Amino acid sequence: MKALVSIVMGSISDLPVMEKAADFLNELEIPFEMCTLSAHRTPGAVAEFAQQAKGRGIQIIIAGAGMAAALPGVIAAHTTLPVIGVPINSGALMGVDALYSMVQMPPGVPVATMAVNGGQNAALFAAGVLALTDAKLAGKLDDYKKKSAAKVTQANEVLGNVKYDFRVI
Ligand code: RP5
């Protein structure tokens, strides 16, 4: 089994957010790899990783980092693979620093930036890209959407049973 998605994080301290992406890829049975690389602490290794990813069969990269989060941008500078950025709340600026670092990429070097701590959405986005050429995976995503909708409907049933004297139903 060869990995199709690479999950990269700037530090092991980013794992609580990035494991949401890993859990979701796992649930969808998408083969993935996961490692730590730092744009500032291991810049050479980041360049090497990004340059070799496509040749190893990786189709999409999810990169999470906090603070002055250069990781997804530097990866995108070294590959034409789609790169999804996950800004992480790990410093005094609570993720806004990482969000701006990722979302404000210059023309020519795109990073598809998720919400702060948006690990699960990163996996869902990656799955959506892979599903363009994988009908079985597309079916799983359709099922996921139906389950999400059902949860909202069920929540309305619960709310419907909450009684208030002045509630108009
Ligand atoms: C970033 O600095 C990492 O992505 C992490 O969010 C933050 C803090 O890293 P550690 O000091 O916890 O290793 O590069």
mmCIF file with all atom_site columns, C-alpha atoms and ligand atoms in Angstrom:
data_model
loop_
_atom_site.group_PDB
_atom_site.id
_atom_site.type_symbol
_atom_site.label_atom_id
_atom_site.label_alt_id
_atom_site.label_comp_id
_atom_site.label_asym_id
_atom_site.label_entity_id
_atom_site.label_seq_id
_atom_site.pdbx_PDB_ins_code
_atom_site.Cartn_x
_atom_site.Cartn_y
_atom_site.Cartn_z
_atom_site.occupancy
_atom_site.B_iso_or_equiv
_atom_site.pdbx_formal_charge
_atom_site.auth_seq_id
_atom_site.auth_comp_id
_atom_site.auth_asym_id
_atom_site.auth_atom_id
_atom_site.pdbx_PDB_model_num
ATOM   1   C CA . MET A 1 1   ? 0.000   0.000  0.000  1.00 0.00 ? 1   MET A CA 1
ATOM   2   C CA . LYS A 1 2   ? 1.466   3.377  -1.018 1.00 0.00 ? 2   LYS A CA 1
ATOM   3   C CA . ALA A 1 3   ? 0.567   6.643  0.683  1.00 0.00 ? 3   ALA A CA 1
ATOM   4   C CA . LEU A 1 4   ? -1.539  9.058  -1.395 1.00 0.00 ? 4   LEU A CA 1
ATOM   5   C CA . VAL A 1 5   ? -1.668  11.836 1.197  1.00 0.00 ? 5   VAL A CA 1
ATOM   6   C CA . SER A 1 6   ? 1.193   13.196 3.245  1.00 0.00 ? 6   SER A CA 1
ATOM   7   C CA . ILE A 1 7   ? 0.420   14.825 6.594  1.00 0.00 ? 7   ILE A CA 1
ATOM   8   C CA . VAL A 1 8   ? 3.282   17.036 7.740  1.00 0.00 ? 8   VAL A CA 1
ATOM   9   C CA . MET A 1 9   ? 3.424   19.094 10.936 1.00 0.00 ? 9   MET A CA 1
ATOM   10  C CA . GLY A 1 10  ? 5.898   21.667 12.178 1.00 0.00 ? 10  GLY A CA 1
ATOM   11  C CA . SER A 1 11  ? 6.227   20.105 15.612 1.00 0.00 ? 11  SER A CA 1
ATOM   12  C CA . ILE A 1 12  ? 4.988   17.115 17.597 1.00 0.00 ? 12  ILE A CA 1
ATOM   13  C CA . SER A 1 13  ? 3.088   19.713 19.638 1.00 0.00 ? 13  SER A CA 1
ATOM   14  C CA . ASP A 1 14  ? 0.820   20.124 16.569 1.00 0.00 ? 14  ASP A CA 1
ATOM   15  C CA . LEU A 1 15  ? -0.337  16.495 16.779 1.00 0.00 ? 15  LEU A CA 1
ATOM   16  C CA . PRO A 1 16  ? -3.630  17.057 18.677 1.00 0.00 ? 16  PRO A CA 1
ATOM   17  C CA . VAL A 1 17  ? -4.882  19.073 15.691 1.00 0.00 ? 17  VAL A CA 1
ATOM   18  C CA . MET A 1 18  ? -3.232  17.066 12.929 1.00 0.00 ? 18  MET A CA 1
ATOM   19  C CA . GLU A 1 19  ? -4.403  13.709 14.269 1.00 0.00 ? 19  GLU A CA 1
ATOM   20  C CA . LYS A 1 20  ? -7.938  14.822 13.413 1.00 0.00 ? 20  LYS A CA 1
ATOM   21  C CA . ALA A 1 21  ? -6.818  14.774 9.771  1.00 0.00 ? 21  ALA A CA 1
ATOM   22  C CA . ALA A 1 22  ? -5.160  11.383 10.262 1.00 0.00 ? 22  ALA A CA 1
ATOM   23  C CA . ASP A 1 23  ? -8.244  9.932  11.972 1.00 0.00 ? 23  ASP A CA 1
ATOM   24  C CA . PHE A 1 24  ? -10.494 11.074 9.146  1.00 0.00 ? 24  PHE A CA 1
ATOM   25  C CA . LEU A 1 25  ? -8.248  9.739  6.361  1.00 0.00 ? 25  LEU A CA 1
ATOM   26  C CA . ASN A 1 26  ? -8.120  6.478  8.284  1.00 0.00 ? 26  ASN A CA 1
ATOM   27  C CA . GLU A 1 27  ? -11.916 6.363  8.504  1.00 0.00 ? 27  GLU A CA 1
ATOM   28  C CA . LEU A 1 28  ? -12.147 6.885  4.735  1.00 0.00 ? 28  LEU A CA 1
ATOM   29  C CA . GLU A 1 29  ? -9.480  4.187  4.177  1.00 0.00 ? 29  GLU A CA 1
ATOM   30  C CA . ILE A 1 30  ? -7.157  6.583  2.334  1.00 0.00 ? 30  ILE A CA 1
ATOM   31  C CA . PRO A 1 31  ? -3.486  5.520  2.654  1.00 0.00 ? 31  PRO A CA 1
ATOM   32  C CA . PHE A 1 32  ? -1.415  8.292  4.202  1.00 0.00 ? 32  PHE A CA 1
ATOM   33  C CA . GLU A 1 33  ? 1.951   9.007  5.779  1.00 0.00 ? 33  GLU A CA 1
ATOM   34  C CA . MET A 1 34  ? 2.663   11.383 8.650  1.00 0.00 ? 34  MET A CA 1
ATOM   35  C CA . CYS A 1 35  ? 5.849   13.106 9.831  1.00 0.00 ? 35  CYS A CA 1
ATOM   36  C CA . THR A 1 36  ? 7.286   16.199 11.480 1.00 0.00 ? 36  THR A CA 1
ATOM   37  C CA . LEU A 1 37  ? 9.254   18.738 9.424  1.00 0.00 ? 37  LEU A CA 1
ATOM   38  C CA . SER A 1 38  ? 10.012  22.349 10.242 1.00 0.00 ? 38  SER A CA 1
ATOM   39  C CA . ALA A 1 39  ? 10.456  25.157 7.716  1.00 0.00 ? 39  ALA A CA 1
ATOM   40  C CA . HIS A 1 40  ? 12.633  27.012 10.219 1.00 0.00 ? 40  HIS A CA 1
ATOM   41  C CA . ARG A 1 41  ? 14.363  24.205 12.138 1.00 0.00 ? 41  ARG A CA 1
ATOM   42  C CA . THR A 1 42  ? 14.921  21.690 9.276  1.00 0.00 ? 42  THR A CA 1
ATOM   43  C CA . PRO A 1 43  ? 14.657  23.801 6.092  1.00 0.00 ? 43  PRO A CA 1
ATOM   44  C CA . GLY A 1 44  ? 16.790  21.466 3.974  1.00 0.00 ? 44  GLY A CA 1
ATOM   45  C CA . ALA A 1 45  ? 14.677  18.436 4.885  1.00 0.00 ? 45  ALA A CA 1
ATOM   46  C CA . VAL A 1 46  ? 11.479  20.329 3.980  1.00 0.00 ? 46  VAL A CA 1
ATOM   47  C CA . ALA A 1 47  ? 12.815  21.147 0.502  1.00 0.00 ? 47  ALA A CA 1
ATOM   48  C CA . GLU A 1 48  ? 13.947  17.559 -0.045 1.00 0.00 ? 48  GLU A CA 1
ATOM   49  C CA . PHE A 1 49  ? 10.591  16.178 1.110  1.00 0.00 ? 49  PHE A CA 1
ATOM   50  C CA . ALA A 1 50  ? 8.614   18.508 -1.158 1.00 0.00 ? 50  ALA A CA 1
ATOM   51  C CA . GLN A 1 51  ? 10.801  17.860 -4.195 1.00 0.00 ? 51  GLN A CA 1
ATOM   52  C CA . GLN A 1 52  ? 10.498  14.089 -3.819 1.00 0.00 ? 52  GLN A CA 1
ATOM   53  C CA . ALA A 1 53  ? 6.838   13.760 -2.771 1.00 0.00 ? 53  ALA A CA 1
ATOM   54  C CA . LYS A 1 54  ? 5.331   13.547 -6.271 1.00 0.00 ? 54  LYS A CA 1
ATOM   55  C CA . GLY A 1 55  ? 7.876   10.945 -7.409 1.00 0.00 ? 55  GLY A CA 1
ATOM   56  C CA . ARG A 1 56  ? 6.955   8.799  -4.402 1.00 0.00 ? 56  ARG A CA 1
ATOM   57  C CA . GLY A 1 57  ? 3.298   8.752  -5.478 1.00 0.00 ? 57  GLY A CA 1
ATOM   58  C CA . ILE A 1 58  ? 1.965   11.358 -3.055 1.00 0.00 ? 58  ILE A CA 1
ATOM   59  C CA . GLN A 1 59  ? -1.003  13.191 -4.607 1.00 0.00 ? 59  GLN A CA 1
ATOM   60  C CA . ILE A 1 60  ? -1.793  15.830 -2.009 1.00 0.00 ? 60  ILE A CA 1
ATOM   61  C CA . ILE A 1 61  ? -0.008  17.293 1.021  1.00 0.00 ? 61  ILE A CA 1
ATOM   62  C CA . ILE A 1 62  ? -1.590  18.512 4.268  1.00 0.00 ? 62  ILE A CA 1
ATOM   63  C CA . ALA A 1 63  ? 0.791   20.751 6.221  1.00 0.00 ? 63  ALA A CA 1
ATOM   64  C CA . GLY A 1 64  ? -0.009  22.086 9.694  1.00 0.00 ? 64  GLY A CA 1
ATOM   65  C CA . ALA A 1 65  ? 2.057   24.592 11.638 1.00 0.00 ? 65  ALA A CA 1
ATOM   66  C CA . GLY A 1 66  ? 1.696   27.318 14.220 1.00 0.00 ? 66  GLY A CA 1
ATOM   67  C CA . MET A 1 67  ? 3.172   30.775 14.857 1.00 0.00 ? 67  MET A CA 1
ATOM   68  C CA . ALA A 1 68  ? 5.136   32.177 11.837 1.00 0.00 ? 68  ALA A CA 1
ATOM   69  C CA . ALA A 1 69  ? 3.912   29.152 9.920  1.00 0.00 ? 69  ALA A CA 1
ATOM   70  C CA . ALA A 1 70  ? 6.046   28.935 6.778  1.00 0.00 ? 70  ALA A CA 1
ATOM   71  C CA . LEU A 1 71  ? 5.780   25.150 6.360  1.00 0.00 ? 71  LEU A CA 1
ATOM   72  C CA . PRO A 1 72  ? 2.971   24.794 3.774  1.00 0.00 ? 72  PRO A CA 1
ATOM   73  C CA . GLY A 1 73  ? 4.218   27.781 1.776  1.00 0.00 ? 73  GLY A CA 1
ATOM   74  C CA . VAL A 1 74  ? 7.773   26.452 1.598  1.00 0.00 ? 74  VAL A CA 1
ATOM   75  C CA . ILE A 1 75  ? 6.466   23.020 0.588  1.00 0.00 ? 75  ILE A CA 1
ATOM   76  C CA . ALA A 1 76  ? 4.328   24.659 -2.126 1.00 0.00 ? 76  ALA A CA 1
ATOM   77  C CA . ALA A 1 77  ? 7.423   26.517 -3.335 1.00 0.00 ? 77  ALA A CA 1
ATOM   78  C CA . HIS A 1 78  ? 9.090   23.174 -4.089 1.00 0.00 ? 78  HIS A CA 1
ATOM   79  C CA . THR A 1 79  ? 6.239   21.145 -5.640 1.00 0.00 ? 79  THR A CA 1
ATOM   80  C CA . THR A 1 80  ? 3.264   21.430 -8.002 1.00 0.00 ? 80  THR A CA 1
ATOM   81  C CA . LEU A 1 81  ? 1.224   19.044 -5.825 1.00 0.00 ? 81  LEU A CA 1
ATOM   82  C CA . PRO A 1 82  ? -1.794  20.643 -4.139 1.00 0.00 ? 82  PRO A CA 1
ATOM   83  C CA . VAL A 1 83  ? -0.898  21.796 -0.622 1.00 0.00 ? 83  VAL A CA 1
ATOM   84  C CA . ILE A 1 84  ? -3.504  22.246 2.130  1.00 0.00 ? 84  ILE A CA 1
ATOM   85  C CA . GLY A 1 85  ? -2.462  24.417 5.070  1.00 0.00 ? 85  GLY A CA 1
ATOM   86  C CA . VAL A 1 86  ? -3.767  24.005 8.616  1.00 0.00 ? 86  VAL A CA 1
ATOM   87  C CA . PRO A 1 87  ? -2.984  27.029 10.817 1.00 0.00 ? 87  PRO A CA 1
ATOM   88  C CA . ILE A 1 88  ? -2.510  25.918 14.408 1.00 0.00 ? 88  ILE A CA 1
ATOM   89  C CA . ASN A 1 89  ? -3.276  27.850 17.564 1.00 0.00 ? 89  ASN A CA 1
ATOM   90  C CA . SER A 1 90  ? 0.065   27.430 19.336 1.00 0.00 ? 90  SER A CA 1
ATOM   91  C CA . GLY A 1 91  ? 1.283   30.859 20.346 1.00 0.00 ? 91  GLY A CA 1
ATOM   92  C CA . ALA A 1 92  ? 0.402   34.221 21.872 1.00 0.00 ? 92  ALA A CA 1
ATOM   93  C CA . LEU A 1 93  ? -1.541  35.233 18.745 1.00 0.00 ? 93  LEU A CA 1
ATOM   94  C CA . MET A 1 94  ? -3.751  32.117 19.013 1.00 0.00 ? 94  MET A CA 1
ATOM   95  C CA . GLY A 1 95  ? -3.435  30.933 15.423 1.00 0.00 ? 95  GLY A CA 1
ATOM   96  C CA . VAL A 1 96  ? -4.119  34.229 13.678 1.00 0.00 ? 96  VAL A CA 1
ATOM   97  C CA . ASP A 1 97  ? -0.370  34.517 13.007 1.00 0.00 ? 97  ASP A CA 1
ATOM   98  C CA . ALA A 1 98  ? -0.326  31.090 11.340 1.00 0.00 ? 98  ALA A CA 1
ATOM   99  C CA . LEU A 1 99  ? -3.555  31.811 9.455  1.00 0.00 ? 99  LEU A CA 1
ATOM   100 C CA . TYR A 1 100 ? -2.163  34.990 7.908  1.00 0.00 ? 100 TYR A CA 1
ATOM   101 C CA . SER A 1 101 ? 1.150   33.274 7.112  1.00 0.00 ? 101 SER A CA 1
ATOM   102 C CA . MET A 1 102 ? -0.662  30.588 5.133  1.00 0.00 ? 102 MET A CA 1
ATOM   103 C CA . VAL A 1 103 ? -3.536  32.428 3.534  1.00 0.00 ? 103 VAL A CA 1
ATOM   104 C CA . GLN A 1 104 ? -1.541  35.398 2.239  1.00 0.00 ? 104 GLN A CA 1
ATOM   105 C CA . MET A 1 105 ? 0.672   33.481 -0.183 1.00 0.00 ? 105 MET A CA 1
ATOM   106 C CA . PRO A 1 106 ? 2.006   35.420 -3.172 1.00 0.00 ? 106 PRO A CA 1
ATOM   107 C CA . PRO A 1 107 ? 0.623   34.749 -6.679 1.00 0.00 ? 107 PRO A CA 1
ATOM   108 C CA . GLY A 1 108 ? 2.073   31.557 -8.144 1.00 0.00 ? 108 GLY A CA 1
ATOM   109 C CA . VAL A 1 109 ? 2.478   29.652 -4.867 1.00 0.00 ? 109 VAL A CA 1
ATOM   110 C CA . PRO A 1 110 ? -0.979  28.650 -3.606 1.00 0.00 ? 110 PRO A CA 1
ATOM   111 C CA . VAL A 1 111 ? -1.815  27.090 -0.238 1.00 0.00 ? 111 VAL A CA 1
ATOM   112 C CA . ALA A 1 112 ? -5.435  25.998 0.292  1.00 0.00 ? 112 ALA A CA 1
ATOM   113 C CA . THR A 1 113 ? -5.797  27.321 3.843  1.00 0.00 ? 113 THR A CA 1
ATOM   114 C CA . MET A 1 114 ? -8.255  25.773 6.299  1.00 0.00 ? 114 MET A CA 1
ATOM   115 C CA . ALA A 1 115 ? -9.660  27.301 9.486  1.00 0.00 ? 115 ALA A CA 1
ATOM   116 C CA . VAL A 1 116 ? -7.434  27.636 12.554 1.00 0.00 ? 116 VAL A CA 1
ATOM   117 C CA . ASN A 1 117 ? -7.125  24.076 13.973 1.00 0.00 ? 117 ASN A CA 1
ATOM   118 C CA . GLY A 1 118 ? -9.110  22.782 10.973 1.00 0.00 ? 118 GLY A CA 1
ATOM   119 C CA . GLY A 1 119 ? -7.441  19.375 10.811 1.00 0.00 ? 119 GLY A CA 1
ATOM   120 C CA . GLN A 1 120 ? -10.560 17.407 9.971  1.00 0.00 ? 120 GLN A CA 1
ATOM   121 C CA . ASN A 1 121 ? -11.573 19.722 7.131  1.00 0.00 ? 121 ASN A CA 1
ATOM   122 C CA . ALA A 1 122 ? -8.088  19.357 5.647  1.00 0.00 ? 122 ALA A CA 1
ATOM   123 C CA . ALA A 1 123 ? -8.649  15.607 5.362  1.00 0.00 ? 123 ALA A CA 1
ATOM   124 C CA . LEU A 1 124 ? -12.123 16.130 3.919  1.00 0.00 ? 124 LEU A CA 1
ATOM   125 C CA . PHE A 1 125 ? -10.738 18.562 1.335  1.00 0.00 ? 125 PHE A CA 1
ATOM   126 C CA . ALA A 1 126 ? -7.965  16.125 0.389  1.00 0.00 ? 126 ALA A CA 1
ATOM   127 C CA . ALA A 1 127 ? -10.537 13.353 0.071  1.00 0.00 ? 127 ALA A CA 1
ATOM   128 C CA . GLY A 1 128 ? -12.632 15.568 -2.200 1.00 0.00 ? 128 GLY A CA 1
ATOM   129 C CA . VAL A 1 129 ? -9.668  16.047 -4.537 1.00 0.00 ? 129 VAL A CA 1
ATOM   130 C CA . LEU A 1 130 ? -8.877  12.321 -4.601 1.00 0.00 ? 130 LEU A CA 1
ATOM   131 C CA . ALA A 1 131 ? -12.569 11.474 -5.137 1.00 0.00 ? 131 ALA A CA 1
ATOM   132 C CA . LEU A 1 132 ? -12.490 13.262 -8.505 1.00 0.00 ? 132 LEU A CA 1
ATOM   133 C CA . THR A 1 133 ? -10.817 10.137 -9.895 1.00 0.00 ? 133 THR A CA 1
ATOM   134 C CA . ASP A 1 134 ? -12.054 7.540  -7.378 1.00 0.00 ? 134 ASP A CA 1
ATOM   135 C CA . ALA A 1 135 ? -15.764 6.654  -7.601 1.00 0.00 ? 135 ALA A CA 1
ATOM   136 C CA . LYS A 1 136 ? -15.689 4.448  -4.463 1.00 0.00 ? 136 LYS A CA 1
ATOM   137 C CA . LEU A 1 137 ? -14.268 7.279  -2.388 1.00 0.00 ? 137 LEU A CA 1
ATOM   138 C CA . ALA A 1 138 ? -16.809 9.697  -3.904 1.00 0.00 ? 138 ALA A CA 1
ATOM   139 C CA . GLY A 1 139 ? -19.548 7.346  -2.654 1.00 0.00 ? 139 GLY A CA 1
ATOM   140 C CA . LYS A 1 140 ? -18.073 7.410  0.865  1.00 0.00 ? 140 LYS A CA 1
ATOM   141 C CA . LEU A 1 141 ? -18.078 11.220 0.813  1.00 0.00 ? 141 LEU A CA 1
ATOM   142 C CA . ASP A 1 142 ? -21.737 11.201 -0.279 1.00 0.00 ? 142 ASP A CA 1
ATOM   143 C CA . ASP A 1 143 ? -22.512 8.934  2.696  1.00 0.00 ? 143 ASP A CA 1
ATOM   144 C CA . TYR A 1 144 ? -20.631 11.293 5.025  1.00 0.00 ? 144 TYR A CA 1
ATOM   145 C CA . LYS A 1 145 ? -22.730 14.240 3.791  1.00 0.00 ? 145 LYS A CA 1
ATOM   146 C CA . LYS A 1 146 ? -25.941 12.278 4.359  1.00 0.00 ? 146 LYS A CA 1
ATOM   147 C CA . LYS A 1 147 ? -24.849 11.371 7.915  1.00 0.00 ? 147 LYS A CA 1
ATOM   148 C CA . SER A 1 148 ? -23.995 15.029 8.640  1.00 0.00 ? 148 SER A CA 1
ATOM   149 C CA . ALA A 1 149 ? -27.448 16.092 7.449  1.00 0.00 ? 149 ALA A CA 1
ATOM   150 C CA . ALA A 1 150 ? -29.099 13.367 9.542  1.00 0.00 ? 150 ALA A CA 1
ATOM   151 C CA . LYS A 1 151 ? -27.324 14.682 12.669 1.00 0.00 ? 151 LYS A CA 1
ATOM   152 C CA . VAL A 1 152 ? -28.899 18.123 12.129 1.00 0.00 ? 152 VAL A CA 1
ATOM   153 C CA . THR A 1 153 ? -32.336 16.567 11.696 1.00 0.00 ? 153 THR A CA 1
ATOM   154 C CA . GLN A 1 154 ? -31.885 14.478 14.862 1.00 0.00 ? 154 GLN A CA 1
ATOM   155 C CA . ALA A 1 155 ? -30.740 17.575 16.773 1.00 0.00 ? 155 ALA A CA 1
ATOM   156 C CA . ASN A 1 156 ? -33.992 19.287 15.766 1.00 0.00 ? 156 ASN A CA 1
ATOM   157 C CA . GLU A 1 157 ? -35.963 16.382 17.197 1.00 0.00 ? 157 GLU A CA 1
ATOM   158 C CA . VAL A 1 158 ? -34.119 16.812 20.516 1.00 0.00 ? 158 VAL A CA 1
ATOM   159 C CA . LEU A 1 159 ? -34.657 20.588 20.489 1.00 0.00 ? 159 LEU A CA 1
ATOM   160 C CA . GLY A 1 160 ? -38.344 20.041 19.699 1.00 0.00 ? 160 GLY A CA 1
ATOM   161 C CA . ASN A 1 161 ? -38.739 18.281 23.058 1.00 0.00 ? 161 ASN A CA 1
ATOM   162 C CA . VAL A 1 162 ? -37.305 21.150 25.136 1.00 0.00 ? 162 VAL A CA 1
ATOM   163 C CA . LYS A 1 163 ? -40.240 22.879 26.793 1.00 0.00 ? 163 LYS A CA 1
ATOM   164 C CA . TYR A 1 164 ? -40.535 26.626 27.486 1.00 0.00 ? 164 TYR A CA 1
ATOM   165 C CA . ASP A 1 165 ? -43.653 28.424 28.672 1.00 0.00 ? 165 ASP A CA 1
ATOM   166 C CA . PHE A 1 166 ? -43.336 31.036 25.954 1.00 0.00 ? 166 PHE A CA 1
ATOM   167 C CA . ARG A 1 167 ? -41.950 28.912 23.180 1.00 0.00 ? 167 ARG A CA 1
ATOM   168 C CA . VAL A 1 168 ? -44.093 29.107 20.045 1.00 0.00 ? 168 VAL A CA 1
ATOM   169 C CA . ILE A 1 169 ? -43.880 25.964 17.908 1.00 0.00 ? 169 ILE A CA 1
HETATM 170 C C1 . RP5 B 2 .   ? 5.759   25.889 14.918 1.00 0.00 ? 1   RP5 B C1 1
HETATM 171 O O1 . RP5 B 2 .   ? 6.020   26.382 16.170 1.00 0.00 ? 1   RP5 B O1 1
HETATM 172 C C2 . RP5 B 2 .   ? 5.153   24.532 15.127 1.00 0.00 ? 1   RP5 B C2 1
HETATM 173 O O2 . RP5 B 2 .   ? 4.342   24.184 14.053 1.00 0.00 ? 1   RP5 B O2 1
HETATM 174 C C3 . RP5 B 2 .   ? 4.398   24.690 16.407 1.00 0.00 ? 1   RP5 B C3 1
HETATM 175 O O3 . RP5 B 2 .   ? 3.029   24.979 16.185 1.00 0.00 ? 1   RP5 B O3 1
HETATM 176 C C4 . RP5 B 2 .   ? 5.061   25.883 17.070 1.00 0.00 ? 1   RP5 B C4 1
HETATM 177 C C5 . RP5 B 2 .   ? 5.719   25.550 18.378 1.00 0.00 ? 1   RP5 B C5 1
HETATM 178 O O4 . RP5 B 2 .   ? 6.597   24.467 18.199 1.00 0.00 ? 1   RP5 B O4 1
HETATM 179 P P1 . RP5 B 2 .   ? 7.263   23.747 19.460 1.00 0.00 ? 1   RP5 B P1 1
HETATM 180 O O5 . RP5 B 2 .   ? 8.111   24.772 20.147 1.00 0.00 ? 1   RP5 B O5 1
HETATM 181 O O6 . RP5 B 2 .   ? 6.128   23.230 20.318 1.00 0.00 ? 1   RP5 B O6 1
HETATM 182 O O7 . RP5 B 2 .   ? 8.093   22.612 18.888 1.00 0.00 ? 1   RP5 B O7 1
HETATM 183 O O8 . RP5 B 2 .   ? 6.903   25.809 14.142 1.00 0.00 ? 1   RP5 B O8 1
#
